[in-house]
mmCIF file of C-alpha atoms and ligand atoms in Angstrom:
data_model
loop_
_atom_site.group_PDB
_atom_site.id
_atom_site.type_symbol
_atom_site.label_atom_id
_atom_site.label_comp_id
_atom_site.label_asym_id
_atom_site.label_seq_id
_atom_site.Cartn_x
_atom_site.Cartn_y
_atom_site.Cartn_z
ATOM 1 C CA MET L 1 44.564 216.168 -74.775
ATOM 2 C CA THR L 2 42.159 216.129 -71.830
ATOM 3 C CA ILE L 3 42.361 218.428 -69.140
ATOM 4 C CA GLN L 4 43.165 216.626 -65.637
ATOM 5 C CA PRO L 5 40.761 217.113 -62.692
ATOM 6 C CA GLN L 6 42.112 219.188 -60.759
ATOM 7 C CA ILE L 7 39.483 218.195 -57.257
ATOM 8 C CA GLU L 8 37.621 214.999 -57.117
ATOM 9 C CA LEU L 9 35.256 214.112 -55.076
ATOM 10 C CA LEU L 10 33.905 210.630 -54.872
ATOM 11 C CA SER L 11 31.202 209.169 -53.085
ATOM 12 C CA VAL L 12 31.841 211.970 -50.463
ATOM 13 C CA ASN L 13 29.371 211.274 -47.356
ATOM 14 C CA LYS L 14 29.900 213.342 -43.969
ATOM 15 C CA HIS L 15 27.773 212.783 -41.110
ATOM 16 C CA TYR L 16 27.957 215.341 -37.839
ATOM 17 C CA GLY L 17 26.785 212.467 -34.868
ATOM 18 C CA GLY L 18 23.451 211.210 -36.253
ATOM 19 C CA PHE L 19 23.087 214.427 -38.995
ATOM 20 C CA HIS L 20 23.472 213.065 -42.955
ATOM 21 C CA ALA L 21 24.943 216.482 -43.983
ATOM 22 C CA LEU L 22 26.666 215.195 -47.389
ATOM 23 C CA LYS L 23 24.896 212.161 -49.050
ATOM 24 C CA ASP L 24 27.204 210.412 -51.681
ATOM 25 C CA ILE L 25 28.644 213.020 -53.303
ATOM 26 C CA ASN L 26 29.994 213.230 -56.741
ATOM 27 C CA VAL L 27 31.983 215.452 -58.923
ATOM 28 C CA THR L 28 34.945 216.391 -60.779
ATOM 29 C CA ILE L 29 36.285 219.787 -61.559
ATOM 30 C CA PRO L 30 38.547 220.243 -64.551
ATOM 31 C CA LYS L 31 41.914 222.620 -63.584
ATOM 32 C CA GLY L 32 41.189 226.118 -64.283
ATOM 33 C CA SER L 33 38.005 225.855 -64.156
ATOM 34 C CA PHE L 34 34.918 228.017 -62.073
ATOM 35 C CA VAL L 35 32.409 225.524 -60.540
ATOM 36 C CA ALA L 36 29.420 227.056 -58.556
ATOM 37 C CA LEU L 37 28.340 224.871 -55.667
ATOM 38 C CA VAL L 38 24.857 226.417 -55.152
ATOM 39 C CA GLY L 39 21.469 225.348 -53.179
ATOM 40 C CA PRO L 40 19.515 227.072 -50.399
ATOM 41 C CA SER L 41 20.190 227.056 -46.714
ATOM 42 C CA GLY L 42 21.200 224.418 -44.739
ATOM 43 C CA CYS L 43 21.709 222.299 -47.857
ATOM 44 C CA GLY L 44 25.496 221.539 -47.205
ATOM 45 C CA LYS L 45 27.610 223.991 -49.056
ATOM 46 C CA SER L 46 30.203 225.274 -46.620
ATOM 47 C CA THR L 47 30.601 221.272 -45.255
ATOM 48 C CA LEU L 48 31.462 220.452 -48.451
ATOM 49 C CA LEU L 49 33.682 223.379 -49.144
ATOM 50 C CA ARG L 50 35.349 222.630 -45.850
ATOM 51 C CA SER L 51 35.623 219.157 -46.461
ATOM 52 C CA LEU L 52 37.830 220.027 -49.567
ATOM 53 C CA ALA L 53 40.399 222.703 -47.526
ATOM 54 C CA GLY L 54 40.475 220.134 -45.125
ATOM 55 C CA LEU L 55 38.585 221.769 -42.261
ATOM 56 C CA GLU L 56 36.441 218.940 -41.725
ATOM 57 C CA SER L 57 36.974 215.541 -42.001
ATOM 58 C CA ILE L 58 34.864 213.601 -44.244
ATOM 59 C CA SER L 59 33.051 210.416 -42.964
ATOM 60 C CA GLY L 60 33.436 208.174 -45.720
ATOM 61 C CA GLY L 61 35.046 208.492 -49.544
ATOM 62 C CA GLU L 62 37.349 210.144 -51.216
ATOM 63 C CA ILE L 63 39.073 213.764 -51.953
ATOM 64 C CA ARG L 64 41.468 214.033 -54.848
ATOM 65 C CA ILE L 65 43.420 217.266 -55.650
ATOM 66 C CA THR L 66 45.331 216.506 -57.947
ATOM 67 C CA GLY L 67 44.930 212.624 -58.663
ATOM 68 C CA LYS L 68 45.851 212.840 -55.035
ATOM 69 C CA ALA L 69 44.245 211.560 -51.940
ATOM 70 C CA VAL L 70 44.388 214.280 -49.709
ATOM 71 C CA ASN L 71 41.518 212.568 -46.402
ATOM 72 C CA ASP L 72 44.201 212.795 -44.666
ATOM 73 C CA THR L 73 46.399 215.838 -45.681
ATOM 74 C CA PRO L 74 45.960 218.682 -43.593
ATOM 75 C CA PRO L 75 44.759 222.235 -44.858
ATOM 76 C CA ARG L 76 48.033 223.542 -44.810
ATOM 77 C CA HIS L 77 49.401 220.919 -47.007
ATOM 78 C CA ARG L 78 46.216 220.904 -49.570
ATOM 79 C CA ASP L 79 47.684 223.971 -51.639
ATOM 80 C CA VAL L 80 44.351 225.452 -51.361
ATOM 81 C CA ALA L 81 43.085 229.070 -50.158
ATOM 82 C CA MET L 82 39.755 230.053 -48.551
ATOM 83 C CA VAL L 83 37.960 233.391 -48.792
ATOM 84 C CA PHE L 84 35.314 233.673 -46.440
ATOM 85 C CA GLN L 85 31.776 235.717 -46.439
ATOM 86 C CA SER L 86 33.684 237.615 -43.321
ATOM 87 C CA TYR L 87 36.313 238.996 -44.604
ATOM 88 C CA ALA L 88 38.329 237.748 -41.276
ATOM 89 C CA LEU L 89 41.263 240.522 -41.522
ATOM 90 C CA TYR L 90 43.272 241.537 -38.616
ATOM 91 C CA PRO L 91 41.646 244.703 -37.614
ATOM 92 C CA HIS L 92 45.582 246.040 -36.028
ATOM 93 C CA MET L 93 47.166 245.019 -39.133
ATOM 94 C CA SER L 94 47.545 247.499 -42.237
ATOM 95 C CA VAL L 95 46.522 246.127 -45.981
ATOM 96 C CA ARG L 96 50.119 245.293 -46.851
ATOM 97 C CA ASP L 97 50.640 243.118 -43.345
ATOM 98 C CA ASN L 98 46.951 241.695 -44.001
ATOM 99 C CA MET L 99 47.747 240.604 -47.001
ATOM 100 C CA SER L 100 51.504 239.089 -46.404
ATOM 101 C CA TYR L 101 50.499 237.222 -43.365
ATOM 102 C CA SER L 102 51.002 233.973 -44.572
ATOM 103 C CA MET L 103 54.377 235.251 -46.013
ATOM 104 C CA ARG L 104 55.830 235.961 -42.779
ATOM 105 C CA LEU L 105 54.894 233.195 -41.200
ATOM 106 C CA ARG L 106 57.004 231.189 -43.439
ATOM 107 C CA LYS L 107 59.732 233.421 -42.610
ATOM 108 C CA ALA L 108 59.613 234.848 -46.683
ATOM 109 C CA SER L 109 62.719 237.800 -46.907
ATOM 110 C CA ARG L 110 61.379 241.528 -46.946
ATOM 111 C CA ALA L 111 62.226 241.644 -50.594
ATOM 112 C CA GLU L 112 60.159 238.739 -51.751
ATOM 113 C CA ILE L 113 57.502 240.230 -49.697
ATOM 114 C CA ASP L 114 57.361 243.286 -51.025
ATOM 115 C CA ALA L 115 57.457 242.033 -54.448
ATOM 116 C CA ALA L 116 54.598 239.792 -53.621
ATOM 117 C CA VAL L 117 52.541 242.335 -52.355
ATOM 118 C CA ALA L 118 53.265 245.504 -55.283
ATOM 119 C CA ASP L 119 52.134 242.879 -57.692
ATOM 120 C CA VAL L 120 48.847 241.252 -55.558
ATOM 121 C CA ALA L 121 48.023 244.772 -55.265
ATOM 122 C CA ALA L 122 48.528 245.991 -58.361
ATOM 123 C CA ILE L 123 45.743 243.204 -59.696
ATOM 124 C CA LEU L 124 43.369 244.480 -56.965
ATOM 125 C CA GLY L 125 43.743 247.838 -57.767
ATOM 126 C CA LEU L 126 44.784 248.007 -53.456
ATOM 127 C CA GLY L 127 48.059 249.940 -54.554
ATOM 128 C CA ASP L 128 46.760 253.427 -52.867
ATOM 129 C CA TYR L 129 45.782 251.419 -49.773
ATOM 130 C CA LEU L 130 48.603 249.315 -48.267
ATOM 131 C CA ASP L 131 49.000 251.120 -45.376
ATOM 132 C CA ARG L 132 45.367 251.726 -44.016
ATOM 133 C CA LYS L 133 43.686 249.582 -41.231
ATOM 134 C CA PRO L 134 40.609 247.280 -42.474
ATOM 135 C CA ASN L 135 38.541 249.851 -40.252
ATOM 136 C CA ALA L 136 39.453 252.164 -42.987
ATOM 137 C CA LEU L 137 38.073 250.632 -46.077
ATOM 138 C CA SER L 138 34.793 250.015 -47.937
ATOM 139 C CA GLY L 139 32.993 246.762 -47.897
ATOM 140 C CA GLY L 140 34.293 246.185 -51.547
ATOM 141 C CA GLN L 141 37.999 246.992 -50.300
ATOM 142 C CA ARG L 142 38.328 244.672 -47.832
ATOM 143 C CA GLN L 143 36.585 241.888 -49.847
ATOM 144 C CA ARG L 144 39.734 242.489 -52.207
ATOM 145 C CA VAL L 145 42.216 242.182 -49.281
ATOM 146 C CA ALA L 146 40.914 239.059 -48.345
ATOM 147 C CA MET L 147 41.255 237.647 -52.270
ATOM 148 C CA GLY L 148 44.655 239.402 -52.037
ATOM 149 C CA ARG L 149 45.764 237.356 -48.815
ATOM 150 C CA ALA L 150 44.480 234.570 -50.482
ATOM 151 C CA ILE L 151 46.123 235.053 -53.884
ATOM 152 C CA ILE L 152 49.262 235.999 -52.515
ATOM 153 C CA ARG L 153 49.503 232.214 -51.880
ATOM 154 C CA ASN L 154 49.541 230.879 -55.146
ATOM 155 C CA PRO L 155 47.520 228.386 -54.481
ATOM 156 C CA LYS L 156 46.196 225.612 -57.119
ATOM 157 C CA VAL L 157 43.106 225.974 -55.916
ATOM 158 C CA PHE L 158 40.724 228.845 -54.545
ATOM 159 C CA LEU L 159 37.793 228.528 -52.341
ATOM 160 C CA PHE L 160 35.183 231.062 -51.760
ATOM 161 C CA ASP L 161 32.676 230.797 -49.486
ATOM 162 C CA GLU L 162 29.588 233.454 -49.897
ATOM 163 C CA PRO L 163 32.119 236.219 -50.374
ATOM 164 C CA LEU L 164 30.052 238.774 -51.533
ATOM 165 C CA SER L 165 26.578 238.326 -49.105
ATOM 166 C CA ASN L 166 28.340 241.846 -46.849
ATOM 167 C CA LEU L 167 27.625 243.408 -50.031
ATOM 168 C CA ASP L 168 25.583 245.828 -51.300
ATOM 169 C CA ALA L 169 23.736 244.941 -54.538
ATOM 170 C CA ALA L 170 25.565 247.202 -57.050
ATOM 171 C CA LEU L 171 28.898 245.973 -55.350
ATOM 172 C CA ARG L 172 27.967 242.712 -55.703
ATOM 173 C CA VAL L 173 27.329 242.821 -59.531
ATOM 174 C CA HIS L 174 30.418 244.538 -60.239
ATOM 175 C CA MET L 175 32.990 242.140 -57.388
ATOM 176 C CA ARG L 176 31.209 239.097 -59.378
ATOM 177 C CA LYS L 177 32.311 240.116 -62.608
ATOM 178 C CA GLU L 178 35.835 240.889 -60.916
ATOM 179 C CA ILE L 179 36.035 237.825 -59.014
ATOM 180 C CA ARG L 180 35.404 236.049 -62.585
ATOM 181 C CA ALA L 181 38.187 238.325 -64.213
ATOM 182 C CA LEU L 182 40.604 237.229 -61.606
ATOM 183 C CA HIS L 183 39.783 233.738 -61.823
ATOM 184 C CA ASP L 184 40.676 234.008 -65.440
ATOM 185 C CA ARG L 185 43.672 236.388 -65.389
ATOM 186 C CA ILE L 186 45.371 233.976 -62.535
ATOM 187 C CA GLY L 187 44.501 230.775 -64.163
ATOM 188 C CA ALA L 188 43.670 229.143 -60.913
ATOM 189 C CA THR L 189 40.773 226.186 -59.944
ATOM 190 C CA SER L 190 37.633 228.034 -58.193
ATOM 191 C CA VAL L 191 35.080 226.486 -56.168
ATOM 192 C CA TYR L 192 32.075 229.131 -55.211
ATOM 193 C CA VAL L 193 29.825 228.676 -52.601
ATOM 194 C CA THR L 194 26.558 230.875 -53.138
ATOM 195 C CA HIS L 195 22.941 230.641 -52.614
ATOM 196 C CA ASP L 196 22.105 233.324 -55.181
ATOM 197 C CA GLN L 197 21.701 231.976 -58.541
ATOM 198 C CA ILE L 198 22.046 234.533 -60.100
ATOM 199 C CA GLU L 199 25.649 234.554 -58.851
ATOM 200 C CA ALA L 200 26.140 231.067 -59.756
ATOM 201 C CA MET L 201 24.640 231.490 -63.399
ATOM 202 C CA THR L 202 26.670 234.578 -64.106
ATOM 203 C CA MET L 203 30.223 233.171 -62.799
ATOM 204 C CA ALA L 204 30.196 229.309 -63.332
ATOM 205 C CA ASP L 205 31.394 227.369 -66.039
ATOM 206 C CA HIS L 206 29.664 224.172 -64.428
ATOM 207 C CA VAL L 207 27.115 224.861 -61.356
ATOM 208 C CA VAL L 208 26.273 222.017 -58.885
ATOM 209 C CA VAL L 209 22.506 222.318 -57.016
ATOM 210 C CA LEU L 210 22.572 220.972 -54.066
ATOM 211 C CA LYS L 211 19.529 219.873 -51.435
ATOM 212 C CA SER L 212 19.905 218.579 -48.286
ATOM 213 C CA GLY L 213 23.085 216.882 -48.597
ATOM 214 C CA VAL L 214 22.319 215.899 -52.311
ATOM 215 C CA VAL L 215 23.249 217.103 -55.697
ATOM 216 C CA GLU L 216 20.159 217.527 -57.435
ATOM 217 C CA GLN L 217 21.617 218.323 -60.751
ATOM 218 C CA GLN L 218 25.082 219.548 -62.070
ATOM 219 C CA GLY L 219 25.999 221.172 -65.366
ATOM 220 C CA ALA L 220 26.463 224.128 -67.974
ATOM 221 C CA PRO L 221 24.575 227.001 -66.467
ATOM 222 C CA LEU L 222 22.004 227.174 -69.756
ATOM 223 C CA SER L 223 22.057 223.930 -69.436
ATOM 224 C CA LEU L 224 20.222 223.970 -65.773
ATOM 225 C CA TYR L 225 17.954 226.366 -67.015
ATOM 226 C CA ASP L 226 16.823 224.926 -70.030
ATOM 227 C CA THR L 227 16.873 220.999 -68.926
ATOM 228 C CA PRO L 228 16.407 220.925 -65.294
ATOM 229 C CA ALA L 229 16.281 217.405 -63.470
ATOM 230 C CA THR L 230 13.819 218.046 -61.499
ATOM 231 C CA LYS L 231 11.344 220.222 -60.006
ATOM 232 C CA PHE L 232 13.399 221.189 -57.252
ATOM 233 C CA VAL L 233 16.338 222.856 -59.785
ATOM 234 C CA ALA L 234 13.430 224.037 -62.383
ATOM 235 C CA GLY L 235 12.146 226.412 -59.050
ATOM 236 C CA PHE L 236 15.651 227.270 -58.045
ATOM 237 C CA ILE L 237 17.128 228.689 -61.540
ATOM 238 C CA GLY L 238 15.653 231.148 -63.190
ATOM 239 C CA SER L 239 14.106 234.854 -61.345
ATOM 240 C CA PRO L 240 11.112 235.183 -60.966
ATOM 241 C CA ALA L 241 10.676 231.630 -60.291
ATOM 242 C CA MET L 242 8.884 228.784 -62.708
ATOM 243 C CA ASN L 243 5.070 228.746 -61.698
ATOM 244 C CA PHE L 244 4.020 225.021 -61.119
ATOM 245 C CA VAL L 245 0.222 224.230 -61.810
ATOM 246 C CA GLY L 246 -0.562 220.687 -61.285
ATOM 247 C CA GLY L 247 -2.524 218.997 -64.102
ATOM 248 C CA ILE L 248 -3.859 216.164 -66.158
ATOM 249 C CA VAL L 249 -2.857 214.387 -69.126
ATOM 250 C CA GLY L 250 -5.762 214.080 -71.879
ATOM 251 C CA ASP L 251 -6.929 211.013 -73.542
ATOM 252 C CA THR L 252 -4.622 211.614 -76.475
ATOM 253 C CA GLY L 253 -1.640 212.537 -74.940
ATOM 254 C CA ARG L 254 -1.271 215.439 -76.629
ATOM 255 C CA ALA L 255 -2.586 218.126 -74.136
ATOM 256 C CA VAL L 256 -2.588 218.771 -70.427
ATOM 257 C CA THR L 257 -5.300 219.813 -68.172
ATOM 258 C CA LEU L 258 -4.647 222.151 -65.663
ATOM 259 C CA ASP L 259 -5.695 222.205 -62.023
ATOM 260 C CA LEU L 260 -7.159 225.985 -62.888
ATOM 261 C CA PRO L 261 -10.288 227.337 -62.825
ATOM 262 C CA GLY L 262 -11.959 226.667 -66.955
ATOM 263 C CA ALA L 263 -9.636 223.802 -66.853
ATOM 264 C CA PRO L 264 -7.729 225.024 -69.801
ATOM 265 C CA SER L 265 -5.671 222.842 -71.612
ATOM 266 C CA LEU L 266 -2.610 223.198 -73.441
ATOM 267 C CA PRO L 267 -1.297 221.629 -76.072
ATOM 268 C CA LEU L 268 2.208 219.633 -75.546
ATOM 269 C CA ALA L 269 4.815 219.471 -78.228
ATOM 270 C CA ARG L 270 5.480 215.440 -77.616
ATOM 271 C CA THR L 271 2.975 212.502 -76.789
ATOM 272 C CA MET L 272 2.688 211.492 -72.825
ATOM 273 C CA GLU L 273 0.796 208.827 -70.686
ATOM 274 C CA PRO L 274 -2.407 209.439 -71.350
ATOM 275 C CA ARG L 275 -4.933 210.580 -68.257
ATOM 276 C CA ARG L 276 -1.543 210.976 -65.716
ATOM 277 C CA GLN L 277 -1.003 213.337 -63.332
ATOM 278 C CA VAL L 278 1.906 215.631 -63.745
ATOM 279 C CA ASP L 279 3.137 219.207 -62.179
ATOM 280 C CA VAL L 280 3.737 221.547 -64.832
ATOM 281 C CA GLY L 281 6.127 224.117 -64.824
ATOM 282 C CA LEU L 282 5.764 227.330 -67.118
ATOM 283 C CA ARG L 283 8.470 229.934 -66.658
ATOM 284 C CA PRO L 284 7.542 233.381 -66.454
ATOM 285 C CA GLU L 285 9.060 234.942 -69.434
ATOM 286 C CA HIS L 286 7.929 231.830 -71.365
ATOM 287 C CA LEU L 287 3.938 233.182 -71.097
ATOM 288 C CA SER L 288 2.446 235.304 -72.983
ATOM 289 C CA ILE L 289 -0.807 237.569 -73.403
ATOM 290 C CA GLU L 290 -0.713 237.715 -77.255
ATOM 291 C CA THR L 291 -4.349 236.491 -78.720
ATOM 292 C CA GLY L 292 -3.787 234.895 -81.575
ATOM 293 C CA GLY L 293 -6.227 232.207 -81.100
ATOM 294 C CA ALA L 294 -3.759 229.691 -79.652
ATOM 295 C CA PRO L 295 -5.408 228.314 -76.696
ATOM 296 C CA GLY L 296 -4.376 229.426 -73.247
ATOM 297 C CA ILE L 297 -5.209 229.951 -69.947
ATOM 298 C CA GLU L 298 -8.047 232.524 -69.175
ATOM 299 C CA THR L 299 -7.491 234.345 -66.066
ATOM 300 C CA THR L 300 -7.207 237.738 -64.618
ATOM 301 C CA ALA L 301 -4.614 240.509 -63.635
ATOM 302 C CA THR L 302 -4.533 240.568 -60.537
ATOM 303 C CA SER L 303 -1.786 243.459 -59.732
ATOM 304 C CA VAL L 304 0.665 244.888 -62.581
ATOM 305 C CA GLU L 305 4.113 245.837 -61.394
ATOM 306 C CA SER L 306 5.810 247.456 -63.976
ATOM 307 C CA THR L 307 10.390 248.201 -63.569
ATOM 308 C CA GLY L 308 10.682 249.808 -66.492
ATOM 309 C CA SER L 309 12.641 247.781 -68.350
ATOM 310 C CA VAL L 310 10.107 245.163 -67.519
ATOM 311 C CA THR L 311 6.517 244.636 -66.268
ATOM 312 C CA TYR L 312 5.625 241.749 -63.573
ATOM 313 C CA LEU L 313 1.645 240.423 -64.285
ATOM 314 C CA TYR L 314 0.299 238.834 -61.302
ATOM 315 C CA CYS L 315 -2.526 236.484 -62.199
ATOM 316 C CA GLY L 316 -5.387 234.628 -61.115
ATOM 317 C CA GLY L 317 -4.927 233.673 -57.189
ATOM 318 C CA ASP L 318 -4.669 229.963 -56.681
ATOM 319 C CA PRO L 319 -1.998 229.177 -57.814
ATOM 320 C CA GLU L 320 -1.002 232.399 -58.673
ATOM 321 C CA ILE L 321 0.892 232.692 -62.115
ATOM 322 C CA VAL L 322 3.705 234.818 -62.669
ATOM 323 C CA VAL L 323 3.990 236.852 -65.863
ATOM 324 C CA VAL L 324 7.304 238.413 -67.072
ATOM 325 C CA LEU L 325 6.867 240.701 -70.211
ATOM 326 C CA SER L 326 9.495 242.599 -72.300
ATOM 327 C CA GLU L 327 7.140 245.186 -73.702
ATOM 328 C CA ARG L 328 4.799 247.879 -71.895
ATOM 329 C CA GLU L 329 1.904 246.518 -72.102
ATOM 330 C CA ARG L 330 -1.481 248.664 -70.723
ATOM 331 C CA ILE L 331 -3.096 245.688 -68.624
ATOM 332 C CA SER L 332 -4.093 247.388 -65.206
ATOM 333 C CA GLN L 333 -5.601 245.493 -62.286
ATOM 334 C CA GLY L 334 -8.901 243.354 -63.072
ATOM 335 C CA ASP L 335 -8.257 242.646 -66.425
ATOM 336 C CA PRO L 336 -9.016 239.892 -67.844
ATOM 337 C CA VAL L 337 -6.171 237.400 -69.537
ATOM 338 C CA ASN L 338 -5.161 235.165 -71.918
ATOM 339 C CA LEU L 339 -2.203 233.282 -71.469
ATOM 340 C CA THR L 340 -0.636 231.459 -73.869
ATOM 341 C CA ILE L 341 2.843 229.660 -74.254
ATOM 342 C CA ALA L 342 4.852 227.273 -76.757
ATOM 343 C CA PRO L 343 4.590 223.973 -76.143
ATOM 344 C CA ASP L 344 8.555 222.985 -76.422
ATOM 345 C CA LYS L 345 8.261 225.479 -73.395
ATOM 346 C CA ILE L 346 6.535 223.439 -70.977
ATOM 347 C CA HIS L 347 8.291 221.726 -68.774
ATOM 348 C CA LEU L 348 6.649 218.682 -66.902
ATOM 349 C CA PHE L 349 7.697 217.078 -63.849
ATOM 350 C CA ASP L 350 6.460 213.713 -61.909
ATOM 351 C CA PRO L 351 4.327 214.975 -59.169
ATOM 352 C CA GLU L 352 5.767 212.287 -56.783
ATOM 353 C CA THR L 353 9.409 211.884 -57.520
ATOM 354 C CA GLY L 354 9.218 215.462 -59.023
ATOM 355 C CA ALA L 355 11.539 214.169 -61.874
ATOM 356 C CA ALA L 356 11.316 215.988 -64.946
ATOM 357 C CA LEU L 357 9.005 214.045 -67.443
ATOM 358 C CA ARG L 358 10.806 214.199 -71.073
HETATM 359 N N1 ATP Y 1 29.099 221.294 -36.377
HETATM 360 C C1 ATP Y 1 28.185 221.161 -37.160
HETATM 361 N N2 ATP Y 1 27.693 219.791 -36.220
HETATM 362 C C2 ATP Y 1 25.895 219.451 -36.355
HETATM 363 N N3 ATP Y 1 25.345 219.959 -37.515
HETATM 364 C C3 ATP Y 1 26.301 220.815 -38.757
HETATM 365 C C4 ATP Y 1 27.410 221.216 -38.090
HETATM 366 N N4 ATP Y 1 27.310 221.709 -39.425
HETATM 367 C C5 ATP Y 1 26.794 222.110 -40.177
HETATM 368 N N5 ATP Y 1 25.744 221.740 -39.608
HETATM 369 C C6 ATP Y 1 24.523 221.061 -40.326
HETATM 370 O O1 ATP Y 1 24.813 220.199 -41.426
HETATM 371 C C7 ATP Y 1 23.866 221.054 -42.537
HETATM 372 C C8 ATP Y 1 24.538 221.988 -43.772
HETATM 373 O O2 ATP Y 1 25.193 222.741 -43.149
HETATM 374 P P1 ATP Y 1 26.102 223.739 -43.932
HETATM 375 O O3 ATP Y 1 27.248 224.699 -43.251
HETATM 376 O O4 ATP Y 1 26.603 223.199 -44.929
HETATM 377 O O5 ATP Y 1 24.657 224.534 -44.762
HETATM 378 P P2 ATP Y 1 25.155 225.791 -46.302
HETATM 379 O O6 ATP Y 1 24.482 224.918 -47.432
HETATM 380 O O7 ATP Y 1 26.137 226.145 -46.056
HETATM 381 O O8 ATP Y 1 23.887 226.447 -45.613
HETATM 382 P P3 ATP Y 1 24.098 228.680 -45.678
HETATM 383 O O9 ATP Y 1 23.931 228.874 -46.918
HETATM 384 O O10 ATP Y 1 23.516 228.636 -44.792
HETATM 385 O O11 ATP Y 1 25.431 229.023 -45.092
HETATM 386 C C9 ATP Y 1 23.047 221.766 -41.755
HETATM 387 O O12 ATP Y 1 21.824 221.280 -41.453
HETATM 388 C C10 ATP Y 1 23.599 222.706 -40.651
HETATM 389 O O13 ATP Y 1 22.644 222.723 -39.598
HETATM 390 MG MG1 MG Y 2 27.443 228.461 -45.343
#
């Protein structure tokens, strides 16, 4: 049995006056999946989510929910619930009344409301807080009430717009596990907007990377890390970010000479077009300082930071190369280092288009 798509975005375009905010977006979201929309500020994430919710009208293309075009369907009839970054709770209402607001609007019975509130409060661990007002809750608890308000509507689709960005780092890590567990338990379809690539990578089944209103790449989290389609995705996914150095492929096509002092040459795993200009991508965690006679990048440690679990080594200057070492190394500022990398870990990009060269 094939899993039916819950949401289909077909050539979706959005113009704000003369500004083209979404450019020919094509994304299919299977039922029950957790999809992250990720990209830098202003790339169109919220616009896309708001278009799904029906809070923005689109200028071209089609949005389908469960097979039905919803372009002209008002938000309340789309069977989606949205959770925002600002929780937008009613300050004068108790947790119970905030969560049950939509039910009270549609005049559900007292018994129905009490049962639904009890269910949702149990799912979210809010049972002890039902009579409190939002200002007597922590940030994480408020965020849970905002989710409760969405869950109580029992929607087909949950839309989240950066719901964790107001929380501190530890609570964010905790809540991202909670949201994912909740998604799995409820079995709904979720679309989650974030600019935090770690959040996207850890929570989602499918990640859509947006840049300037264009889908740069979409796929399983690790496929984006392993085989980025563009230099932008390569630099965006992974932390610390991939190092980029200009270079030129050698005469035999089997090595690349880097634009670095001493013109170091690194062997390649495959044959490339000889004498072609490339941008070379080296992930910090793929570089090592083992000396085994392998040709490498002879450089100098300019600073060393140790977090206890890993060591960040900053080398050279123009451009600086970051290395992440998982072993504790006795390296000090000013020490010479030889950086090596396995040939099959070297990424190459077209300097003009940014497209990955394979
Ligand atoms: N009502 C509007 N009128 C004109 N331009 C708009 C409008 N709303 C958004 N934009 C523009 O559309 C682009 C995408 O905005 P959007 O809010 O979708 O970005 P985003 O990816 O959610 O960014 P952030 O991470 O900062 O929230 C931005 O350049 C923004 O200035
Ligand atoms: Mg936004």
